[in-house]
Amino acid sequence: DTEVTQTPKHLVMGMTNKKSLKCEQHMGHRAMYWYKQKAKKPPELMFVYSYEKLSINESVPSRFSPECPNSSLLNLHLHALQPEDSALYLCASTPKGLLLNSYNEQFFGPGTRLTVL
Amino acid sequence: GENVEQHPSTLSVQEGDSAVIKCTYSDSASNYFPWYKQELGKRPQLIIDIRSNVGEKKDQRIAVTLNKTAKHFSLHITETQPEDSAVYFCAAKAGGTYKYIFGTGTRLKVLA
């Protein structure tokens, strides 16, 4: 298995709903990422997990809650979102952890298109 | 903070012509420079990358050049085809960090 998968592909939710996004990879990668991407903009980093520990939180609002239950799985729990949170949410993984001379190719999942009503 | 500037923001070329997209990075510790192609509604797809110990890399119609002194790197696409039309993002990453700093993107249109 040489890819990152994400479910669901599309999600529509109200501002009072609770939902979760799921990301999986079975390539043995040790770092996993959540990005948010708005139309015509580059991916914007939200969180990074390395060896299942949260390494980076880019000051993301608490209505987004990441979770890394094991080395293959990454979740993003959503609660009380705002319409401006509507975007494409991308998961990515890289083979290695934090190494000074690591040249880490980043593999992206297909994304979840989220619409908040 | 670190940033990557990317130019131009849009680029239209005739089919068969060459396209060049340029990026400038600020963090001198950057040592890995990937280029991604993103078609509408799809994931960013790595098309080529270059490491700081290499000045140029080529893969068929695509090449990337790196000038570490000037902190510039460029994507060159030759013999462009309509299927090359997409948004292209450059990125830079420093060793010892997790963060990939993305450029703002270039929308390439190849006119048939």
Short mmCIF file of C-alpha atoms in Angstrom, two decimals:
data_model
loop_
_atom_site.label_atom_id
_atom_site.label_comp_id
_atom_site.label_asym_id
_atom_site.label_seq_id
_atom_site.Cartn_x
_atom_site.Cartn_y
_atom_site.Cartn_z
CA ASP A 1 0.00 0.00 0.00
CA THR A 2 1.74 3.16 -1.21
CA GLU A 3 -0.72 5.91 -0.62
CA VAL A 4 -2.44 8.07 1.96
CA THR A 5 -6.19 7.62 2.19
CA GLN A 6 -8.77 10.01 3.65
CA THR A 7 -12.42 9.62 4.55
CA PRO A 8 -14.93 10.98 3.93
CA LYS A 9 -14.34 12.61 0.52
CA HIS A 10 -17.04 15.19 1.17
CA LEU A 11 -18.62 16.38 4.40
CA VAL A 12 -21.39 18.88 5.01
CA MET A 13 -22.04 19.84 8.59
CA GLY A 14 -23.90 22.41 10.61
CA MET A 15 -22.23 24.70 13.11
CA THR A 16 -23.49 22.62 16.05
CA ASN A 17 -22.44 19.24 14.68
CA LYS A 18 -19.53 17.07 15.77
CA LYS A 19 -17.75 15.14 13.05
CA SER A 20 -14.37 13.54 12.44
CA LEU A 21 -12.02 13.29 9.49
CA LYS A 22 -9.87 10.21 9.12
CA CYS A 23 -6.49 9.66 7.50
CA GLU A 24 -4.59 6.41 7.07
CA GLN A 25 -1.25 5.37 5.68
CA HIS A 26 0.39 1.95 5.73
CA MET A 27 3.80 2.98 4.42
CA GLY A 28 5.45 3.02 7.83
CA HIS A 29 5.74 6.81 7.75
CA ARG A 30 6.48 8.37 11.11
CA ALA A 31 5.31 11.94 10.60
CA MET A 32 1.72 12.87 9.71
CA TYR A 33 0.26 16.26 8.91
CA TRP A 34 -3.05 18.08 8.69
CA TYR A 35 -3.35 20.97 6.26
CA LYS A 36 -6.23 23.28 5.44
CA GLN A 37 -6.46 24.57 1.88
CA LYS A 38 -8.72 27.33 0.65
CA ALA A 39 -9.42 27.82 -3.04
CA LYS A 40 -6.49 29.22 -5.02
CA LYS A 41 -4.25 29.20 -1.93
CA PRO A 42 -1.38 26.95 -0.85
CA PRO A 43 -1.89 24.32 1.85
CA GLU A 44 -1.81 25.88 5.30
CA LEU A 45 -0.22 23.75 8.02
CA MET A 46 -2.42 22.96 11.03
CA PHE A 47 -0.81 20.09 12.97
CA VAL A 48 2.14 17.71 12.77
CA TYR A 49 2.47 14.42 14.61
CA SER A 50 5.82 12.71 14.82
CA TYR A 51 6.05 9.20 16.26
CA GLU A 52 2.44 9.62 17.39
CA LYS A 53 3.20 12.71 19.45
CA LEU A 54 1.93 16.19 18.62
CA SER A 55 4.96 18.17 17.48
CA ILE A 56 3.43 21.26 15.89
CA ASN A 57 0.14 23.08 16.49
CA GLU A 58 0.04 26.19 14.33
CA SER A 59 -2.20 28.07 16.77
CA VAL A 60 -5.25 26.28 15.45
CA PRO A 61 -8.59 27.07 17.18
CA SER A 62 -9.69 24.47 19.71
CA ARG A 63 -12.75 23.60 17.64
CA PHE A 64 -10.25 21.47 15.68
CA SER A 65 -8.87 18.59 17.76
CA PRO A 66 -6.29 16.20 16.30
CA GLU A 67 -5.67 12.67 17.45
CA CYS A 68 -3.10 10.05 16.48
CA PRO A 69 -4.25 6.69 17.90
CA ASN A 70 -1.42 4.74 16.24
CA SER A 71 1.35 5.13 13.71
CA SER A 72 -0.97 4.54 10.75
CA LEU A 73 -3.98 6.60 11.70
CA LEU A 74 -4.63 10.31 12.12
CA ASN A 75 -7.97 11.86 13.01
CA LEU A 76 -9.24 15.41 13.07
CA HIS A 77 -12.23 15.97 15.32
CA LEU A 78 -14.47 18.90 14.44
CA HIS A 79 -16.88 20.68 16.74
CA ALA A 80 -18.74 23.98 16.56
CA LEU A 81 -17.16 24.97 13.29
CA GLN A 82 -17.78 28.25 11.49
CA PRO A 83 -18.67 28.74 7.81
CA GLU A 84 -15.18 30.16 7.21
CA ASP A 85 -13.78 26.74 8.14
CA SER A 86 -15.14 25.39 4.87
CA ALA A 87 -12.11 24.19 2.89
CA LEU A 88 -10.25 21.18 1.57
CA TYR A 89 -8.57 19.36 4.45
CA LEU A 90 -5.47 17.48 3.39
CA CYS A 91 -3.59 14.83 5.28
CA ALA A 92 0.04 14.11 4.45
CA SER A 93 2.82 11.85 5.68
CA THR A 94 6.59 11.72 5.42
CA PRO A 95 8.85 8.71 5.88
CA LYS A 96 11.15 9.94 8.58
CA GLY A 97 10.98 11.82 11.79
CA LEU A 98 13.10 14.80 12.65
CA LEU A 99 16.55 14.40 11.16
CA LEU A 100 18.91 17.22 10.37
CA ASN A 101 19.72 15.91 6.93
CA SER A 102 16.38 14.35 6.09
CA TYR A 103 15.02 14.98 2.63
CA ASN A 104 11.48 14.00 3.29
CA GLU A 105 9.19 13.53 0.34
CA GLN A 106 5.69 14.40 1.50
CA PHE A 107 2.79 12.23 0.36
CA PHE A 108 -0.65 13.84 0.29
CA GLY A 109 -4.01 12.18 0.67
CA PRO A 110 -6.89 13.11 -1.67
CA GLY A 111 -8.44 15.42 0.89
CA THR A 112 -11.84 15.91 2.48
CA ARG A 113 -13.97 18.72 1.05
CA LEU A 114 -15.68 20.24 4.10
CA THR A 115 -18.66 22.57 3.90
CA VAL A 116 -19.95 24.21 7.09
CA LEU A 117 -23.46 25.58 6.84
CA GLY B 1 9.54 34.13 9.77
CA GLU B 2 10.45 31.91 6.86
CA ASN B 3 8.70 32.52 3.60
CA VAL B 4 8.81 31.49 -0.05
CA GLU B 5 7.93 33.93 -2.81
CA GLN B 6 6.65 32.50 -6.08
CA HIS B 7 6.26 34.21 -9.47
CA PRO B 8 4.35 34.60 -11.64
CA SER B 9 0.93 34.04 -10.10
CA THR B 10 -0.54 33.20 -13.51
CA LEU B 11 1.17 32.06 -16.68
CA SER B 12 -0.33 31.38 -20.09
CA VAL B 13 1.72 29.69 -22.80
CA GLN B 14 1.02 28.22 -26.20
CA GLU B 15 1.16 24.46 -26.49
CA GLY B 16 4.71 23.39 -27.28
CA ASP B 17 6.30 26.44 -25.66
CA SER B 18 8.32 26.38 -22.44
CA ALA B 19 7.14 27.58 -19.03
CA VAL B 20 9.31 28.81 -16.17
CA ILE B 21 8.19 29.39 -12.60
CA LYS B 22 10.51 30.96 -10.06
CA CYS B 23 10.70 30.80 -6.27
CA THR B 24 12.84 32.60 -3.71
CA TYR B 25 13.24 31.35 -0.16
CA SER B 26 14.38 33.17 2.95
CA ASP B 27 15.65 30.43 5.29
CA SER B 28 19.27 29.66 4.47
CA ALA B 29 18.91 26.35 6.34
CA SER B 30 16.48 25.08 3.67
CA ASN B 31 17.86 21.95 2.04
CA TYR B 32 14.93 20.33 0.25
CA PHE B 33 12.82 21.91 -2.48
CA PRO B 34 9.80 20.02 -3.87
CA TRP B 35 7.45 21.14 -6.63
CA TYR B 36 3.80 20.11 -6.60
CA LYS B 37 1.19 20.11 -9.33
CA GLN B 38 -2.41 20.43 -8.20
CA GLU B 39 -5.32 19.96 -10.55
CA LEU B 40 -8.73 21.34 -9.63
CA GLY B 41 -10.24 19.45 -6.70
CA LYS B 42 -7.32 17.05 -6.41
CA ARG B 43 -4.39 16.52 -4.09
CA PRO B 44 -1.01 18.22 -4.56
CA GLN B 45 1.16 15.79 -6.48
CA LEU B 46 4.95 15.84 -6.24
CA ILE B 47 6.37 16.24 -9.73
CA ILE B 48 10.03 16.86 -9.01
CA ASP B 49 12.26 17.78 -6.10
CA ILE B 50 15.82 18.86 -5.55
CA ARG B 51 18.21 18.68 -2.64
CA SER B 52 20.58 21.43 -1.64
CA ASN B 53 23.67 19.47 -2.69
CA VAL B 54 22.50 19.41 -6.34
CA GLY B 55 22.27 22.33 -8.75
CA GLU B 56 19.95 20.86 -11.35
CA LYS B 57 17.68 17.87 -11.82
CA LYS B 58 15.77 16.77 -14.88
CA ASP B 59 12.95 14.32 -15.46
CA GLN B 60 11.80 14.15 -19.08
CA ARG B 61 10.11 17.51 -19.86
CA ILE B 62 10.51 18.85 -16.33
CA ALA B 63 13.64 20.31 -14.75
CA VAL B 64 14.43 22.17 -11.57
CA THR B 65 17.43 24.41 -10.95
CA LEU B 66 18.72 25.65 -7.62
CA ASN B 67 20.94 28.63 -6.88
CA LYS B 68 21.79 28.40 -3.17
CA THR B 69 23.76 31.63 -3.14
CA ALA B 70 20.83 33.63 -4.43
CA LYS B 71 18.27 31.41 -2.63
CA HIS B 72 16.41 30.89 -5.90
CA PHE B 73 14.98 27.76 -7.45
CA SER B 74 13.01 27.40 -10.64
CA LEU B 75 10.77 24.91 -12.41
CA HIS B 76 11.17 24.53 -16.16
CA ILE B 77 8.59 22.71 -18.29
CA THR B 78 9.46 22.21 -21.94
CA GLU B 79 7.14 21.26 -24.83
CA THR B 80 4.09 22.12 -22.75
CA GLN B 81 0.87 20.20 -23.30
CA PRO B 82 -2.74 21.07 -22.36
CA GLU B 83 -2.60 18.48 -19.56
CA ASP B 84 0.17 20.53 -17.92
CA SER B 85 -2.50 23.12 -17.08
CA ALA B 86 -2.81 23.21 -13.28
CA VAL B 87 -1.65 25.15 -10.23
CA TYR B 88 2.00 24.62 -9.35
CA PHE B 89 3.37 25.15 -5.84
CA CYS B 90 7.00 25.32 -4.83
CA ALA B 91 8.06 24.57 -1.27
CA ALA B 92 11.16 24.69 0.89
CA LYS B 93 12.06 22.68 3.94
CA ALA B 94 14.96 23.00 6.35
CA GLY B 95 16.68 19.96 7.80
CA GLY B 96 15.73 19.31 11.40
CA THR B 97 12.23 20.76 10.93
CA TYR B 98 8.87 19.37 9.98
CA LYS B 99 7.56 22.44 8.23
CA TYR B 100 7.29 22.76 4.47
CA ILE B 101 7.00 26.42 3.54
CA PHE B 102 4.85 26.73 0.42
CA GLY B 103 4.94 29.39 -2.24
CA THR B 104 1.70 31.13 -3.18
CA GLY B 105 1.18 29.10 -6.34
CA THR B 106 1.24 29.66 -10.09
CA ARG B 107 -1.77 28.96 -12.28
CA LEU B 108 -0.42 27.63 -15.58
CA LYS B 109 -2.66 27.59 -18.63
CA VAL B 110 -1.44 25.84 -21.76
CA LEU B 111 -3.41 27.02 -24.76
CA ALA B 112 -4.00 24.51 -27.52
#
